[in-house]
Short mmCIF file of C-alpha atoms in Angstrom, two decimals:
data_model
loop_
_atom_site.label_atom_id
_atom_site.label_comp_id
_atom_site.label_asym_id
_atom_site.label_seq_id
_atom_site.Cartn_x
_atom_site.Cartn_y
_atom_site.Cartn_z
CA MET R 1 156.73 104.27 61.97
CA THR R 2 159.47 106.33 60.78
CA VAL R 3 159.36 110.29 61.51
CA THR R 4 161.47 113.01 59.25
CA ALA R 5 161.57 116.71 58.36
CA ALA R 6 161.74 117.72 55.10
CA THR R 7 160.67 120.07 52.82
CA ARG R 8 158.47 117.98 50.90
CA SER R 9 157.09 114.80 52.42
CA ILE R 10 154.26 112.34 52.31
CA VAL R 11 152.72 110.10 54.90
CA LEU R 12 152.33 106.40 53.25
CA VAL R 13 149.16 104.76 54.30
CA GLU R 14 150.19 101.04 53.56
CA ASP R 15 149.52 97.73 55.19
CA ASP R 16 150.93 95.64 52.23
CA VAL R 17 155.02 95.32 52.28
CA TRP R 18 155.50 94.81 49.21
CA SER R 19 153.46 97.69 48.01
CA ALA R 20 155.16 100.05 50.88
CA THR R 21 158.52 99.37 48.95
CA ALA R 22 157.36 99.91 45.90
CA LEU R 23 155.80 103.01 46.56
CA ARG R 24 158.92 104.03 48.83
CA ARG R 25 161.24 103.36 46.43
CA VAL R 26 159.74 105.35 43.68
CA LEU R 27 159.07 108.18 45.48
CA GLU R 28 162.44 108.37 47.48
CA ALA R 29 163.71 108.76 43.83
CA ASP R 30 161.45 111.40 43.15
CA ASP R 31 163.14 113.41 46.48
CA TRP R 32 160.30 112.82 48.74
CA GLN R 33 160.48 111.98 52.28
CA VAL R 34 158.61 109.49 53.05
CA ASN R 35 156.97 108.34 56.35
CA HIS R 36 155.15 105.28 56.80
CA ALA R 37 152.75 104.04 59.04
CA THR R 38 150.66 100.57 58.82
CA HIS R 39 147.54 101.66 59.91
CA ALA R 40 145.58 104.28 60.68
CA VAL R 41 145.91 105.15 64.17
CA ALA R 42 149.66 105.24 63.18
CA ALA R 43 148.69 107.55 60.34
CA MET R 44 147.27 109.82 62.49
CA ASP R 45 150.13 110.23 64.55
CA LEU R 46 152.73 110.75 62.80
CA ILE R 47 150.64 113.74 60.19
CA ASP R 48 150.51 115.22 63.66
CA GLN R 49 154.21 115.24 63.88
CA VAL R 50 155.33 115.66 60.37
CA THR R 51 152.29 117.89 58.70
CA PRO R 52 152.63 116.21 55.11
CA ASN R 53 152.42 117.98 51.87
CA LEU R 54 150.53 115.18 50.78
CA ILE R 55 149.13 111.53 51.71
CA ILE R 56 149.43 108.52 49.66
CA THR R 57 146.54 105.89 51.67
CA ASP R 58 145.60 102.18 50.88
CA MET R 59 141.63 101.44 51.38
CA PHE R 60 141.69 98.53 53.30
CA LEU R 61 143.63 98.91 56.34
CA PRO R 62 144.08 96.62 59.69
CA ALA R 63 141.83 97.93 62.19
CA THR R 64 139.47 100.34 60.67
CA THR R 65 139.70 101.40 56.69
CA ALA R 66 140.73 104.25 55.03
CA MET R 67 137.93 106.20 55.27
CA SER R 68 137.81 106.32 59.19
CA LEU R 69 141.30 107.73 58.69
CA LEU R 70 139.71 110.50 55.46
CA HIS R 71 136.87 111.44 57.76
CA GLU R 72 139.18 112.30 60.47
CA LEU R 73 141.77 114.43 58.48
CA GLN R 74 138.44 116.21 57.24
CA SER R 75 137.24 117.05 60.99
CA HIS R 76 140.57 119.64 61.81
CA PRO R 77 140.52 122.88 59.81
CA ASP R 78 144.49 122.08 58.96
CA LEU R 79 144.41 118.73 57.91
CA ALA R 80 141.13 118.70 55.82
CA ALA R 81 143.62 120.97 53.43
CA ILE R 82 146.34 118.28 52.77
CA PRO R 83 145.98 116.11 49.65
CA VAL R 84 145.14 112.63 49.69
CA ILE R 85 145.83 109.66 47.41
CA LEU R 86 143.97 106.51 47.42
CA CYS R 87 145.87 104.04 46.11
CA SER R 88 143.83 100.04 46.43
CA ASN R 89 143.00 97.27 44.48
CA ALA R 90 139.75 97.86 45.34
CA ALA R 91 140.21 101.07 42.71
CA ASP R 92 137.72 99.70 39.83
CA ARG R 93 135.45 99.47 42.97
CA LEU R 94 135.46 103.56 43.19
CA THR R 95 135.42 106.85 41.52
CA LEU R 96 136.87 109.79 42.33
CA ASP R 97 133.85 111.84 42.48
CA GLN R 98 132.87 109.91 45.73
CA LEU R 99 136.22 110.27 47.07
CA ARG R 100 136.51 114.39 46.39
CA PRO R 101 134.51 115.12 49.47
CA TYR R 102 137.05 113.36 51.52
CA GLY R 103 140.12 115.42 50.47
CA VAL R 104 140.90 112.54 47.71
CA ARG R 105 142.89 114.78 44.76
CA ALA R 106 143.46 111.47 42.99
CA LEU R 107 142.80 107.32 42.39
CA LEU R 108 145.37 104.49 41.74
CA ASP R 109 144.74 101.61 40.74
CA LYS R 110 147.73 99.12 42.05
CA ALA R 111 146.70 96.85 39.44
CA THR R 112 147.98 99.52 36.45
CA MET R 113 149.59 101.69 38.21
CA THR R 114 153.18 102.16 36.86
CA PRO R 115 156.07 104.15 38.49
CA ALA R 116 155.39 107.00 36.14
CA SER R 117 151.45 107.01 36.67
CA ILE R 118 152.96 107.08 40.81
CA ARG R 119 154.91 110.41 39.67
CA ALA R 120 152.91 111.80 38.10
CA ALA R 121 149.57 111.64 39.94
CA VAL R 122 151.60 112.71 43.26
CA HIS R 123 152.74 115.95 41.43
CA ARG R 124 149.35 116.77 40.30
CA ALA R 125 147.84 116.26 42.91
CA ALA R 126 150.78 118.22 45.22
CA SER R 127 150.67 121.52 43.00
CA ALA R 128 147.15 121.70 43.35
CA ALA R 129 147.60 121.54 46.93
CA MET P 1 89.11 64.52 34.91
CA SER P 2 90.09 65.87 31.60
CA GLU P 3 90.80 69.32 31.09
CA ARG P 4 89.77 71.96 28.87
CA ALA P 5 91.41 74.53 27.19
CA GLY P 6 90.30 78.10 26.11
CA ASP P 7 86.82 77.56 27.71
CA GLY P 8 87.35 80.78 29.62
CA ALA P 9 85.82 79.55 33.08
CA PRO P 10 88.56 78.94 36.43
CA GLN P 11 89.74 75.43 35.91
CA ASP P 12 89.90 73.96 38.85
CA HIS P 13 93.34 71.73 38.33
CA PRO P 14 92.60 68.00 38.58
CA ARG P 15 95.47 67.75 40.46
CA HIS P 16 94.46 69.80 42.86
CA ALA P 17 91.20 68.50 43.09
CA SER P 18 92.13 64.53 43.17
CA ALA P 19 94.68 65.61 46.14
CA ARG P 20 91.62 67.12 47.62
CA THR P 21 89.56 63.65 47.38
CA GLY P 22 92.86 61.18 47.26
CA GLN P 23 90.72 60.15 44.12
CA ASP P 24 93.54 58.75 40.96
CA ARG P 25 95.22 61.62 39.31
CA PRO P 26 95.60 62.64 35.88
CA ARG P 27 99.66 62.10 34.71
CA ASP P 28 101.26 64.29 32.10
CA THR P 29 104.09 62.79 29.81
CA ALA P 30 106.36 65.23 30.34
CA GLU P 31 107.63 64.55 33.77
CA ALA P 32 106.53 61.09 33.41
CA GLY P 33 109.97 59.42 31.50
CA PHE P 34 111.83 61.72 34.10
CA LEU P 35 110.61 61.48 37.67
CA THR P 36 108.33 58.29 37.69
CA VAL P 37 110.47 56.15 39.43
CA ASP P 38 108.83 55.07 42.91
CA SER P 39 105.29 53.86 42.47
CA GLU P 40 105.76 51.96 46.05
CA GLN P 41 106.18 55.17 47.93
CA PRO P 42 102.69 56.71 49.54
CA ASP P 43 101.44 59.83 48.70
CA SER P 44 102.86 62.43 50.90
CA PRO P 45 100.97 66.08 51.76
CA GLU P 46 103.73 67.74 51.31
CA VAL P 47 103.82 69.87 48.01
CA SER P 48 106.36 68.04 45.44
CA VAL P 49 108.78 68.77 43.10
CA VAL P 50 106.46 66.32 40.52
CA ASP P 51 103.42 68.61 41.34
CA TRP P 52 104.70 71.85 40.26
CA LEU P 53 106.60 70.47 37.28
CA GLY P 54 102.87 68.52 36.23
CA GLN P 55 100.82 72.03 36.65
CA THR P 56 103.91 73.04 34.35
CA ALA P 57 103.66 70.75 31.39
CA HIS P 58 99.64 71.59 32.20
CA GLN P 59 99.89 75.40 31.19
CA ALA P 60 102.44 74.50 29.08
CA ALA P 61 100.22 72.05 27.05
CA ARG P 62 97.16 75.06 27.45
CA ARG P 63 99.48 77.75 25.92
CA VAL P 64 100.02 75.23 22.76
CA GLY P 65 96.48 73.85 22.01
CA HIS P 66 96.27 70.81 23.93
CA SER P 67 92.82 69.67 24.73
CA GLN P 68 93.68 66.87 26.96
CA LEU P 69 96.59 65.52 28.24
CA PRO P 70 97.80 62.19 28.56
CA VAL P 71 96.99 60.02 31.25
CA VAL P 72 100.09 58.26 32.73
CA GLU P 73 100.76 56.50 36.54
CA ARG P 74 102.88 59.52 38.52
CA PRO P 75 103.23 58.56 41.88
CA LYS P 76 104.42 61.08 44.19
CA ILE P 77 107.95 61.88 45.04
CA ARG P 78 108.52 63.99 48.83
CA PRO P 79 111.43 66.72 48.39
CA ASP P 80 114.26 64.38 50.53
CA GLN P 81 113.64 61.52 47.85
CA VAL P 82 114.39 64.13 44.96
CA GLU P 83 117.01 65.50 47.19
CA ALA P 84 118.64 61.92 47.47
CA MET P 85 118.88 61.94 43.43
CA VAL P 86 122.04 64.19 43.57
CA PRO P 87 125.19 62.79 43.42
CA GLY P 88 126.79 62.65 46.97
CA GLY P 89 123.46 63.00 48.32
CA GLY P 90 121.52 60.32 50.93
CA PRO P 91 119.01 60.43 53.90
CA GLU P 92 120.47 64.70 54.76
CA PRO P 93 119.33 67.42 52.92
CA ALA P 94 121.60 67.21 49.91
CA LEU P 95 120.88 69.93 47.90
CA ALA P 96 121.36 72.61 50.92
CA LYS P 97 124.83 70.79 50.72
CA VAL P 98 125.66 71.19 47.61
CA LYS P 99 124.05 74.68 47.44
CA GLU P 100 126.36 75.44 50.96
CA ALA P 101 129.43 73.94 49.38
CA ILE P 102 129.21 76.11 46.09
CA ALA P 103 128.68 79.24 48.08
CA HIS P 104 131.37 78.26 50.05
CA ALA P 105 133.55 77.37 46.91
CA HIS P 106 132.63 80.86 45.41
CA ASP P 107 133.97 82.61 48.77
CA LEU P 108 136.71 81.35 48.80
CA LEU P 109 137.96 81.75 44.82
CA THR P 110 136.81 85.36 45.37
CA ARG P 111 138.77 85.57 48.61
CA ALA P 112 141.56 84.00 46.99
CA ALA P 113 141.45 85.95 43.81
CA HIS P 114 141.74 89.19 45.95
CA ASP P 115 145.20 87.80 47.00
CA LEU P 116 146.43 86.74 44.16
CA ARG P 117 145.45 90.00 42.29
CA SER P 118 147.98 92.03 45.13
CA ASP P 119 150.15 89.85 44.47
CA TRP P 120 150.40 90.16 41.24
CA ALA P 121 150.08 94.07 41.02
CA ASN P 122 153.15 93.75 43.41
CA VAL P 123 155.05 91.37 40.90
CA ARG P 124 154.11 94.07 38.33
CA ILE P 125 155.10 97.30 40.09
CA LEU P 126 158.43 95.45 40.67
CA ALA P 127 158.93 94.80 37.57
CA LEU P 128 158.17 97.88 36.28
CA MET P 129 160.96 99.80 38.47
CA LEU P 130 163.38 97.13 36.88
CA LEU P 131 162.59 97.32 33.44
CA GLU P 132 162.48 101.46 33.78
CA SER P 133 166.04 101.25 35.59
CA LEU P 134 166.98 98.85 33.18
CA GLU P 135 165.83 101.52 30.27
CA ALA P 136 167.83 104.27 32.20
CA GLY P 137 170.38 102.23 31.23
CA GLY P 138 171.15 101.16 34.94
CA ASP P 139 170.79 104.46 36.68
CA GLY P 140 168.30 105.04 39.52
CA LEU P 141 168.82 101.79 41.15
CA THR P 142 172.08 100.07 42.57
CA SER P 143 172.79 96.36 41.69
CA GLU P 144 171.92 95.21 45.39
CA GLU P 145 168.64 96.95 45.06
CA ARG P 146 167.89 95.49 41.31
CA ARG P 147 168.50 91.92 43.68
CA GLU P 148 166.37 93.08 46.30
CA LEU P 149 163.62 93.90 43.85
CA LEU P 150 164.31 90.71 42.55
CA GLY P 151 164.51 89.35 45.80
CA ASN P 152 160.98 90.32 46.95
CA MET P 153 159.37 89.85 43.57
CA VAL P 154 160.51 85.21 44.54
CA THR P 155 159.54 86.04 47.69
CA ILE P 156 155.84 87.45 46.57
CA ALA P 157 155.22 84.68 43.80
CA THR P 158 156.15 82.16 46.91
CA GLY P 159 152.96 83.46 48.68
CA ALA P 160 150.93 82.92 45.60
CA SER P 161 151.98 79.86 45.38
CA ARG P 162 150.76 79.30 49.05
CA VAL P 163 147.30 80.95 47.92
CA LEU P 164 147.23 78.63 45.47
CA ASP P 165 147.91 76.04 47.82
CA VAL P 166 145.38 76.20 50.02
CA VAL P 167 143.05 76.83 46.90
CA THR P 168 144.13 73.38 45.07
CA THR P 169 144.01 71.36 48.04
CA VAL P 170 140.21 72.58 49.20
CA GLY P 171 139.22 71.90 45.52
CA GLN P 172 140.65 67.98 45.56
CA LEU P 173 139.46 67.67 49.15
CA ASP P 174 136.01 68.74 47.17
CA GLN P 175 135.98 66.45 44.53
CA ALA P 176 136.91 63.66 47.16
CA ALA P 177 134.11 64.00 48.57
CA ALA P 178 132.25 64.29 45.80
CA GLU P 179 133.33 61.12 44.07
CA GLY P 180 133.75 59.64 47.39
CA SER P 181 137.56 58.29 47.11
CA PRO P 182 139.95 58.61 49.81
CA ARG P 183 143.09 61.27 49.21
CA TYR P 184 144.61 62.83 52.39
CA LEU P 185 144.85 60.09 54.43
CA PRO P 186 145.65 60.71 58.03
CA GLN P 187 148.95 59.19 59.66
CA ARG P 188 150.83 59.90 63.30
CA ILE P 189 152.66 63.14 63.48
CA ASN P 190 154.84 64.80 66.09
CA PRO P 191 153.18 68.23 66.16
CA LEU P 192 156.20 70.08 66.91
CA GLU P 193 158.32 68.51 64.17
CA LEU P 194 155.45 69.49 62.11
CA CYS P 195 155.18 73.12 63.39
CA ASP P 196 159.06 73.35 62.80
CA ARG P 197 159.05 72.40 58.82
CA VAL P 198 156.11 75.48 58.93
CA VAL P 199 158.65 77.92 60.55
CA GLU P 200 160.95 76.96 58.01
CA GLU P 201 158.75 77.79 55.14
CA SER P 202 157.61 80.92 56.57
CA GLN P 203 161.51 82.52 57.21
CA ALA P 204 161.47 84.36 54.05
CA LEU P 205 158.07 85.90 55.12
CA LEU P 206 158.57 86.55 58.49
CA GLN P 207 162.06 88.53 57.68
CA VAL P 208 159.69 90.66 55.24
CA HIS P 209 157.62 91.69 57.91
CA ASN P 210 160.87 92.04 60.48
CA ARG P 211 158.95 89.46 62.49
CA ARG P 212 160.61 86.11 64.56
CA LEU P 213 158.46 83.53 65.76
CA VAL P 214 158.74 81.70 68.93
CA VAL P 215 157.82 78.44 69.27
CA VAL P 216 156.63 77.16 72.99
CA ASN P 217 156.03 73.71 73.44
CA SER P 218 154.51 71.75 75.98
CA LEU P 219 153.91 68.37 74.79
CA SER P 220 156.01 65.89 75.74
CA ALA P 221 157.49 63.59 73.14
CA ASP P 222 155.27 60.64 72.87
CA GLU P 223 152.42 62.69 72.45
CA ALA P 224 150.77 62.59 68.26
CA ILE P 225 148.44 63.75 66.37
CA MET P 226 146.50 61.84 63.40
CA ALA P 227 146.13 63.75 61.00
CA ASN P 228 147.12 64.45 57.39
CA PRO P 229 150.13 66.14 57.46
CA GLN P 230 150.29 67.53 54.40
CA LEU P 231 146.67 69.75 55.53
CA LEU P 232 147.44 70.44 59.06
CA ARG P 233 151.07 71.75 57.34
CA LEU P 234 149.14 74.07 55.64
CA VAL P 235 146.71 74.73 58.73
CA ILE P 236 149.51 76.29 59.93
CA GLY P 237 151.05 77.65 57.40
CA GLN P 238 147.68 80.20 57.15
CA PHE P 239 147.66 80.86 60.51
CA VAL P 240 151.24 82.16 60.33
CA ASP P 241 150.63 84.43 56.66
CA ASN P 242 147.94 85.63 58.92
CA ALA P 243 149.54 86.72 62.17
CA ALA P 244 152.92 87.58 60.17
CA PRO P 245 151.47 91.23 59.04
CA GLN P 246 150.54 92.08 62.48
CA GLY P 247 151.88 94.14 65.09
CA ASP P 248 154.64 97.00 64.83
CA PRO P 249 158.37 95.49 63.47
CA GLY P 250 159.98 93.69 65.61
CA VAL P 251 157.19 91.96 67.93
CA PRO P 252 157.39 88.50 67.85
CA ILE P 253 154.58 86.03 66.77
CA GLU P 254 153.60 82.80 69.05
CA LEU P 255 153.20 79.15 68.17
CA SER P 256 152.52 76.79 71.08
CA LEU P 257 151.95 73.36 71.60
CA GLN P 258 150.05 72.06 74.45
CA THR P 259 147.59 69.60 75.25
CA VAL P 260 143.86 70.39 76.03
CA LYS P 261 140.76 68.57 76.85
CA HIS P 262 137.57 68.45 75.36
CA ASP P 263 135.03 65.83 77.04
CA ASP P 264 137.67 64.39 79.26
CA GLN P 265 139.89 63.49 76.36
CA ASP P 266 142.97 64.84 75.13
CA TYR P 267 143.40 67.41 72.35
CA VAL P 268 146.75 68.69 70.41
CA ARG P 269 146.78 72.49 69.92
CA ILE P 270 148.71 74.42 68.20
CA ALA P 271 147.75 78.22 68.04
CA VAL P 272 149.71 81.06 66.76
CA ARG P 273 149.58 84.47 68.80
CA ASP P 274 149.52 87.85 67.07
CA TYR P 275 150.23 91.11 68.59
CA GLY P 276 148.72 93.09 66.16
CA PRO P 277 145.57 95.69 67.32
CA ALA P 278 143.12 94.49 68.89
CA LEU P 279 139.97 93.53 67.25
CA PRO P 280 136.94 96.24 66.87
CA ASN P 281 133.66 94.57 68.41
CA ASP P 282 131.82 94.06 65.06
CA ALA P 283 135.33 92.09 63.57
CA TRP P 284 134.66 90.07 66.71
CA HIS P 285 131.47 89.79 66.17
CA LYS P 286 132.08 89.28 62.40
CA LEU P 287 134.45 86.62 62.91
CA VAL P 288 132.62 84.63 65.61
CA HIS P 289 129.47 84.40 63.06
CA ASN P 290 132.05 83.03 60.25
CA LEU P 291 133.20 80.85 62.36
CA ARG P 292 130.24 78.91 63.52
CA GLN P 293 128.75 79.36 59.57
CA THR P 294 132.04 77.86 57.81
CA ARG P 295 131.80 81.72 56.35
CA PRO P 296 135.12 83.84 55.04
CA ILE P 297 137.35 84.63 58.26
CA PRO P 298 138.54 88.07 58.22
CA THR P 299 140.43 88.67 60.85
CA ARG P 300 140.93 92.08 60.99
CA PRO P 301 140.06 94.65 57.84
CA GLY P 302 142.91 94.34 56.20
CA SER P 303 143.34 91.10 55.46
CA SER P 304 141.63 89.38 52.59
CA SER P 305 140.39 86.50 54.86
CA LEU P 306 141.26 83.67 52.56
CA SER P 307 144.17 82.59 55.73
CA LEU P 308 140.99 81.58 57.63
CA ALA P 309 138.88 80.61 55.39
CA GLY P 310 141.40 78.05 53.93
CA ALA P 311 142.26 77.04 57.08
CA LYS P 312 138.62 77.11 58.28
CA ARG P 313 138.25 74.51 54.84
CA LEU P 314 141.50 72.37 55.44
CA ALA P 315 140.34 71.59 59.81
CA ASP P 316 136.69 70.41 58.28
CA HIS P 317 138.58 67.95 56.21
CA LEU P 318 140.85 67.35 58.96
CA GLY P 319 138.14 66.80 61.55
CA ALA P 320 139.42 69.42 64.63
CA ARG P 321 138.48 72.64 65.89
CA LEU P 322 139.35 75.47 65.39
CA GLY P 323 138.77 78.76 67.82
CA VAL P 324 139.81 82.00 68.04
CA THR P 325 140.56 83.90 70.80
CA ARG P 326 140.60 88.14 71.24
CA HIS P 327 143.62 90.07 73.49
CA HIS P 328 143.08 93.51 73.77
CA ASP P 329 146.52 93.36 72.08
CA GLY P 330 145.90 90.84 69.00
CA VAL P 331 144.59 87.50 68.39
CA THR P 332 145.21 83.83 69.15
CA ILE P 333 143.78 81.11 66.19
CA ARG P 334 143.91 77.70 67.11
CA ILE P 335 143.26 74.29 65.65
CA ASP P 336 142.72 71.13 68.51
CA CYS P 337 143.32 67.76 67.07
CA PRO P 338 142.84 64.25 68.87
CA CYS P 339 146.13 63.50 70.73
CA PHE P 340 147.98 59.98 71.31
CA VAL P 341 150.34 58.78 72.94
CA GLY P 342 153.34 56.70 71.83
CA ASP P 343 152.65 53.88 69.68
CA VAL P 344 149.61 54.32 67.68
CA ALA P 345 150.05 51.28 65.56
CA GLY P 346 146.33 48.87 66.49
CA ASP P 347 145.19 51.91 68.08
CA PRO P 348 141.14 51.87 67.90
CA GLY P 349 141.14 55.37 67.81
CA VAL P 350 143.23 55.61 65.02
CA ARG P 351 141.27 53.05 63.36
CA SER P 352 138.18 54.80 64.53
CA ILE P 353 139.31 58.17 62.83
CA GLN P 354 140.06 56.25 59.95
CA ALA P 355 136.92 55.44 59.30
CA ALA P 356 135.35 58.60 59.84
CA HIS P 357 137.92 59.99 57.57
CA ALA P 358 136.44 57.80 54.81
CA ALA P 359 132.71 58.78 55.98
CA ALA P 360 133.78 61.98 55.63
CA LEU P 361 134.28 61.87 52.62
CA LYS P 362 130.78 62.31 51.89
CA GLY P 363 130.84 66.12 51.79
CA PRO P 364 132.01 68.93 54.39
CA SER P 365 129.05 68.83 56.80
CA THR P 366 129.46 64.72 58.20
CA ARG P 367 130.63 64.78 61.79
CA SER P 368 134.66 65.15 62.36
CA PRO P 369 136.83 62.31 62.79
CA ALA P 370 137.76 63.81 65.77
CA ARG P 371 134.47 64.30 67.24
CA ARG P 372 133.61 60.50 66.27
CA SER P 373 137.53 59.40 67.83
CA ARG P 374 137.53 61.41 71.35
CA SER P 375 135.81 58.24 72.87
CA ASN P 376 138.73 55.78 71.68
CA ALA P 377 141.66 58.61 72.10
CA ARG P 378 143.58 57.68 74.93
CA PRO P 379 142.49 59.27 78.45
CA ALA P 380 144.60 61.46 80.10
CA SER P 381 145.37 59.52 83.01
CA THR P 382 147.35 57.31 80.39
CA ARG P 383 149.50 60.24 79.35
CA PRO P 384 152.68 61.06 81.23
CA PRO P 385 152.38 64.31 83.18
CA ALA P 386 152.65 67.37 81.21
CA ARG P 387 155.64 69.42 82.02
CA PRO P 388 155.90 73.50 82.00
CA ALA P 389 157.31 75.03 79.14
CA SER P 390 161.13 75.29 79.25
CA VAL P 391 163.51 77.57 76.04
CA HIS P 392 165.66 75.31 74.32
CA HIS P 393 168.12 76.25 71.66
CA PRO P 394 167.23 76.31 67.79
CA ALA P 395 169.31 73.46 67.45
CA GLN P 396 167.72 71.23 69.77
CA PRO P 397 166.36 68.66 68.68
CA SER P 398 162.32 68.86 67.63
CA GLN P 399 160.89 66.25 70.54
CA THR P 400 162.57 68.31 73.20
CA ARG P 401 160.37 70.62 75.26
CA GLY P 402 160.75 74.36 74.91
CA VAL P 403 160.83 77.83 73.54
CA ARG P 404 162.46 78.22 70.22
CA SER P 405 162.85 81.63 68.31
#
């Protein structure tokens, strides 16, 4: 895990090294500071340290799923307001309506997302915060 | 006895009546040409498929207005006889085996599809990033970054090919089992040489995950395995693939080789230990259950479980034992293959394995060659004494005992 301080920071929770690499490149090119964690427990530590403007998480993570992380975030008033983008290969089996109560503001399907759609989703979610 | 349709009274089905009385029973042509096959068989008190078909035919005839069905001789056939008619069937319940094989193949294909979908999604987004950079006149990415992205795409495609290798091989094994034709014959293997090859093939993946693989060898040079090298290589490769993403960057993976005993016979154990997050209890129980049930085996929620599902299928065909150990800081997955010492030509244990291999082609649930060969495998007393593992340089020959990273 890498901790950096920045005005625009994202915590990226992704165990797939290739997805993480691609997302990091797109986001860093868009002037975001990306802090990466590979599982939910490390993500919570990272979120506590950097208090990011946005969280992007995969659904299926080692040892637990993103739902545990989302539950945990919602149980802390200072973290519940951080917008979350769920980026998953299983996005076609989920709806944003199901996930809104967990703080999820956008759903990205890994199979169909593009660099432009990633940037757009991030801008929308961050500006709605 | 005949049966009339449309009289409104409850019909005492003639077949049921004769079943009670043991008298000759009426027959119908609907099933006669299909299943009247063995008139020598005695009646069975069990309800048979023929009975069911007969009843259906009678009911169908009533619906279309036939007042009477012609009487033909129709012996009873027990369910196990019908099951034996299924290709590849036999004294064992063939239908259950076929159903299990279909369910298993479906699970494996579903997992493979998930993995491949993920790989393609990754290749796609990397390609889009390159395209975007090119369309912007090369802005955004340096040539070094573009080269790196292309390298990533090659590595992902290589991983996808390994997934396809497993699925294709399992498919070929199933086909060979259905046809009863030999494929992937066993031969003498030096386990350390085989593991060296797996390590070499996994280097790109290990590099990506910032992981090094440490080989700890406790075998002597003359300890060998009788197995098909292609299948065993795929199994070990799946172990490494499964372990590679686990743990923090820089933490090594251990690949160990040693002999172990099962029922007083020697086996070579090849184990891959990762230092990833501990398995939660529910995941552990699910893993153990699935290992016993030959179902896909997820080691982590993030894992598609294809690796171990494929390894389990391949291990079944190899006649080897698959095992798993949960640690507080990771998981060890292992395979135990029968151990042979020295020249195996003419060894009765080897002949037993080859014979068992042919028998195993009858189906996935056939007993394993390992189990059959155990009585013929060389007892521990004839092996050279084992020495503790030691460290050796990577450049040293594979036959040397030791630790390699």
